[in-house]
């Protein structure tokens, strides 16, 4: 979450910057920070999809409901963040292009924030209520390592 907020603050700074040279410099820094964030997000999502969702899904199902929604949000976030990384060749971007790109990146940020809230308030709460002790122990063993 700290990496997410770090690049978000830089994004807001890019939006507020008027001078083009400065805007390009800050956009380059933003791209670096988003690029640092993506592998951490990818690892987090991969762990959820590989370990957490199957166990929770064995209790609540995976064909519909919160797991399906959360997995769809994983894909949606990836599209916004990968789009940003794919088109930030700064020498070819106009101010309008940059502003549109930042709007898309902001959308990805908002989806990610709501997504984390859903995980914490819905999925994790649900898991605490339905998991058996053996499932909790297995998941804690697998997931209780640093993502970075």
Short mmCIF file of C-alpha atoms in Angstrom, two decimals:
data_model
loop_
_atom_site.label_atom_id
_atom_site.label_comp_id
_atom_site.label_asym_id
_atom_site.label_seq_id
_atom_site.Cartn_x
_atom_site.Cartn_y
_atom_site.Cartn_z
CA UNK A 1 0.00 0.00 0.00
CA UNK A 2 2.89 2.36 0.72
CA UNK A 3 4.21 1.93 -2.85
CA UNK A 4 0.73 2.64 -4.19
CA UNK A 5 0.47 5.87 -2.21
CA UNK A 6 4.00 6.86 -3.17
CA UNK A 7 3.34 6.82 -6.90
CA UNK A 8 -0.11 8.35 -6.38
CA UNK A 9 1.49 11.42 -4.77
CA UNK A 10 3.91 11.72 -7.71
CA UNK A 11 0.97 11.40 -10.12
CA UNK A 12 -0.79 14.27 -8.37
CA UNK A 13 2.41 16.30 -8.61
CA UNK A 14 2.65 15.61 -12.36
CA UNK A 15 -0.95 16.77 -12.78
CA UNK A 16 -0.20 20.01 -10.93
CA UNK A 17 3.02 20.77 -12.81
CA UNK A 18 2.73 23.34 -15.59
CA UNK A 19 6.23 23.43 -17.11
CA UNK A 20 6.55 20.72 -19.76
CA UNK A 21 10.17 19.81 -19.07
CA UNK A 22 9.42 19.43 -15.39
CA UNK A 23 6.23 17.51 -16.21
CA UNK A 24 8.20 15.04 -18.38
CA UNK A 25 10.83 14.61 -15.66
CA UNK A 26 8.16 13.89 -13.04
CA UNK A 27 6.32 11.58 -15.42
CA UNK A 28 9.53 9.58 -15.84
CA UNK A 29 9.79 9.26 -12.04
CA UNK A 30 6.12 8.24 -11.91
CA UNK A 31 6.72 5.50 -14.46
CA UNK A 32 9.65 4.21 -12.38
CA UNK A 33 7.50 4.11 -9.23
CA UNK A 34 4.60 2.39 -10.99
CA UNK A 35 7.11 -0.11 -12.42
CA UNK A 36 8.35 -0.83 -8.87
CA UNK A 37 4.78 -1.26 -7.64
CA UNK A 38 3.57 -3.68 -10.33
CA UNK A 39 5.72 -6.72 -9.41
CA UNK A 40 4.60 -6.39 -5.77
CA UNK A 41 0.96 -6.17 -6.84
CA UNK A 42 1.42 -9.11 -9.22
CA UNK A 43 2.95 -11.27 -6.46
CA UNK A 44 0.16 -10.32 -4.06
CA UNK A 45 -2.51 -11.21 -6.60
CA UNK A 46 -0.76 -14.44 -7.61
CA UNK A 47 -0.65 -15.57 -3.98
CA UNK A 48 -4.33 -14.83 -3.55
CA UNK A 49 -5.26 -16.66 -6.74
CA UNK A 50 -3.00 -19.62 -6.04
CA UNK A 51 -3.65 -20.15 -2.34
CA UNK A 52 -6.31 -17.97 -0.73
CA UNK A 53 -9.10 -18.07 -3.34
CA UNK A 54 -9.10 -21.86 -3.77
CA UNK A 55 -9.39 -22.44 -0.02
CA UNK A 56 -12.08 -19.79 0.45
CA UNK A 57 -13.77 -21.01 -2.72
CA UNK A 58 -14.06 -24.49 -1.28
CA UNK A 59 -16.38 -22.97 1.32
CA UNK A 60 -18.29 -20.33 -0.67
CA UNK A 61 -17.80 -21.32 -4.31
CA UNK A 62 -15.95 -19.56 -7.12
CA UNK A 63 -18.49 -19.46 -9.94
CA UNK A 64 -20.14 -16.31 -8.63
CA UNK A 65 -19.87 -13.92 -5.73
CA UNK A 66 -16.98 -12.05 -4.16
CA UNK A 67 -14.09 -14.18 -5.41
CA UNK A 68 -15.19 -13.81 -9.02
CA UNK A 69 -15.52 -10.04 -8.55
CA UNK A 70 -12.11 -9.70 -6.93
CA UNK A 71 -10.45 -11.73 -9.69
CA UNK A 72 -12.09 -9.52 -12.33
CA UNK A 73 -10.69 -6.47 -10.54
CA UNK A 74 -7.21 -8.02 -10.71
CA UNK A 75 -7.54 -8.08 -14.48
CA UNK A 76 -8.99 -4.57 -14.65
CA UNK A 77 -6.17 -3.08 -12.56
CA UNK A 78 -3.58 -4.84 -14.68
CA UNK A 79 -5.08 -3.30 -17.82
CA UNK A 80 -4.84 0.25 -16.45
CA UNK A 81 -1.33 -0.13 -15.04
CA UNK A 82 0.06 -1.99 -18.04
CA UNK A 83 -1.51 0.56 -20.39
CA UNK A 84 0.23 3.34 -18.49
CA UNK A 85 3.59 1.57 -18.67
CA UNK A 86 3.12 0.71 -22.32
CA UNK A 87 2.43 4.21 -23.61
CA UNK A 88 4.67 6.41 -21.48
CA UNK A 89 7.19 7.21 -24.17
CA UNK A 90 7.36 10.81 -22.99
CA UNK A 91 8.86 12.44 -26.04
CA UNK A 92 5.77 11.58 -28.07
CA UNK A 93 3.16 12.63 -25.50
CA UNK A 94 1.36 15.95 -25.60
CA UNK A 95 -0.05 17.63 -22.50
CA UNK A 96 -3.49 16.28 -23.45
CA UNK A 97 -2.04 12.77 -23.84
CA UNK A 98 -0.39 12.99 -20.45
CA UNK A 99 -3.57 14.23 -18.80
CA UNK A 100 -5.63 11.41 -20.34
CA UNK A 101 -3.01 8.88 -19.31
CA UNK A 102 -2.99 10.22 -15.75
CA UNK A 103 -6.78 10.04 -15.63
CA UNK A 104 -6.57 6.36 -16.60
CA UNK A 105 -3.84 5.75 -14.04
CA UNK A 106 -5.98 7.46 -11.41
CA UNK A 107 -8.84 5.12 -12.32
CA UNK A 108 -6.52 2.16 -11.75
CA UNK A 109 -5.52 3.63 -8.39
CA UNK A 110 -9.15 4.04 -7.33
CA UNK A 111 -10.02 0.49 -8.38
CA UNK A 112 -7.02 -0.78 -6.41
CA UNK A 113 -8.03 1.15 -3.27
CA UNK A 114 -11.64 -0.08 -3.40
CA UNK A 115 -10.33 -3.56 -4.19
CA UNK A 116 -8.15 -3.62 -1.07
CA UNK A 117 -11.05 -2.40 1.03
CA UNK A 118 -13.23 -5.24 -0.33
CA UNK A 119 -10.54 -7.78 0.41
CA UNK A 120 -10.10 -6.57 3.96
CA UNK A 121 -13.74 -5.98 4.84
CA UNK A 122 -15.43 -8.78 2.87
CA UNK A 123 -13.12 -11.62 1.86
CA UNK A 124 -10.81 -11.67 4.86
CA UNK A 125 -13.73 -11.27 7.26
CA UNK A 126 -15.57 -14.07 5.50
CA UNK A 127 -12.48 -16.27 5.66
CA UNK A 128 -12.11 -15.69 9.39
CA UNK A 129 -15.67 -16.91 9.89
CA UNK A 130 -15.59 -20.03 7.70
CA UNK A 131 -12.02 -21.32 7.68
CA UNK A 132 -11.15 -24.31 9.75
CA UNK A 133 -7.98 -24.14 11.84
CA UNK A 134 -6.05 -26.44 9.46
CA UNK A 135 -6.87 -24.11 6.53
CA UNK A 136 -5.75 -21.05 8.49
CA UNK A 137 -2.48 -22.71 9.48
CA UNK A 138 -1.75 -23.80 5.91
CA UNK A 139 -2.48 -20.35 4.50
CA UNK A 140 -0.48 -18.56 7.18
CA UNK A 141 2.49 -20.78 6.44
CA UNK A 142 2.30 -20.09 2.71
CA UNK A 143 1.40 -16.41 2.87
CA UNK A 144 3.32 -15.21 5.89
CA UNK A 145 6.41 -14.16 3.95
CA UNK A 146 7.42 -10.83 2.52
CA UNK A 147 6.10 -10.09 -0.95
CA UNK A 148 9.05 -7.88 -1.90
#
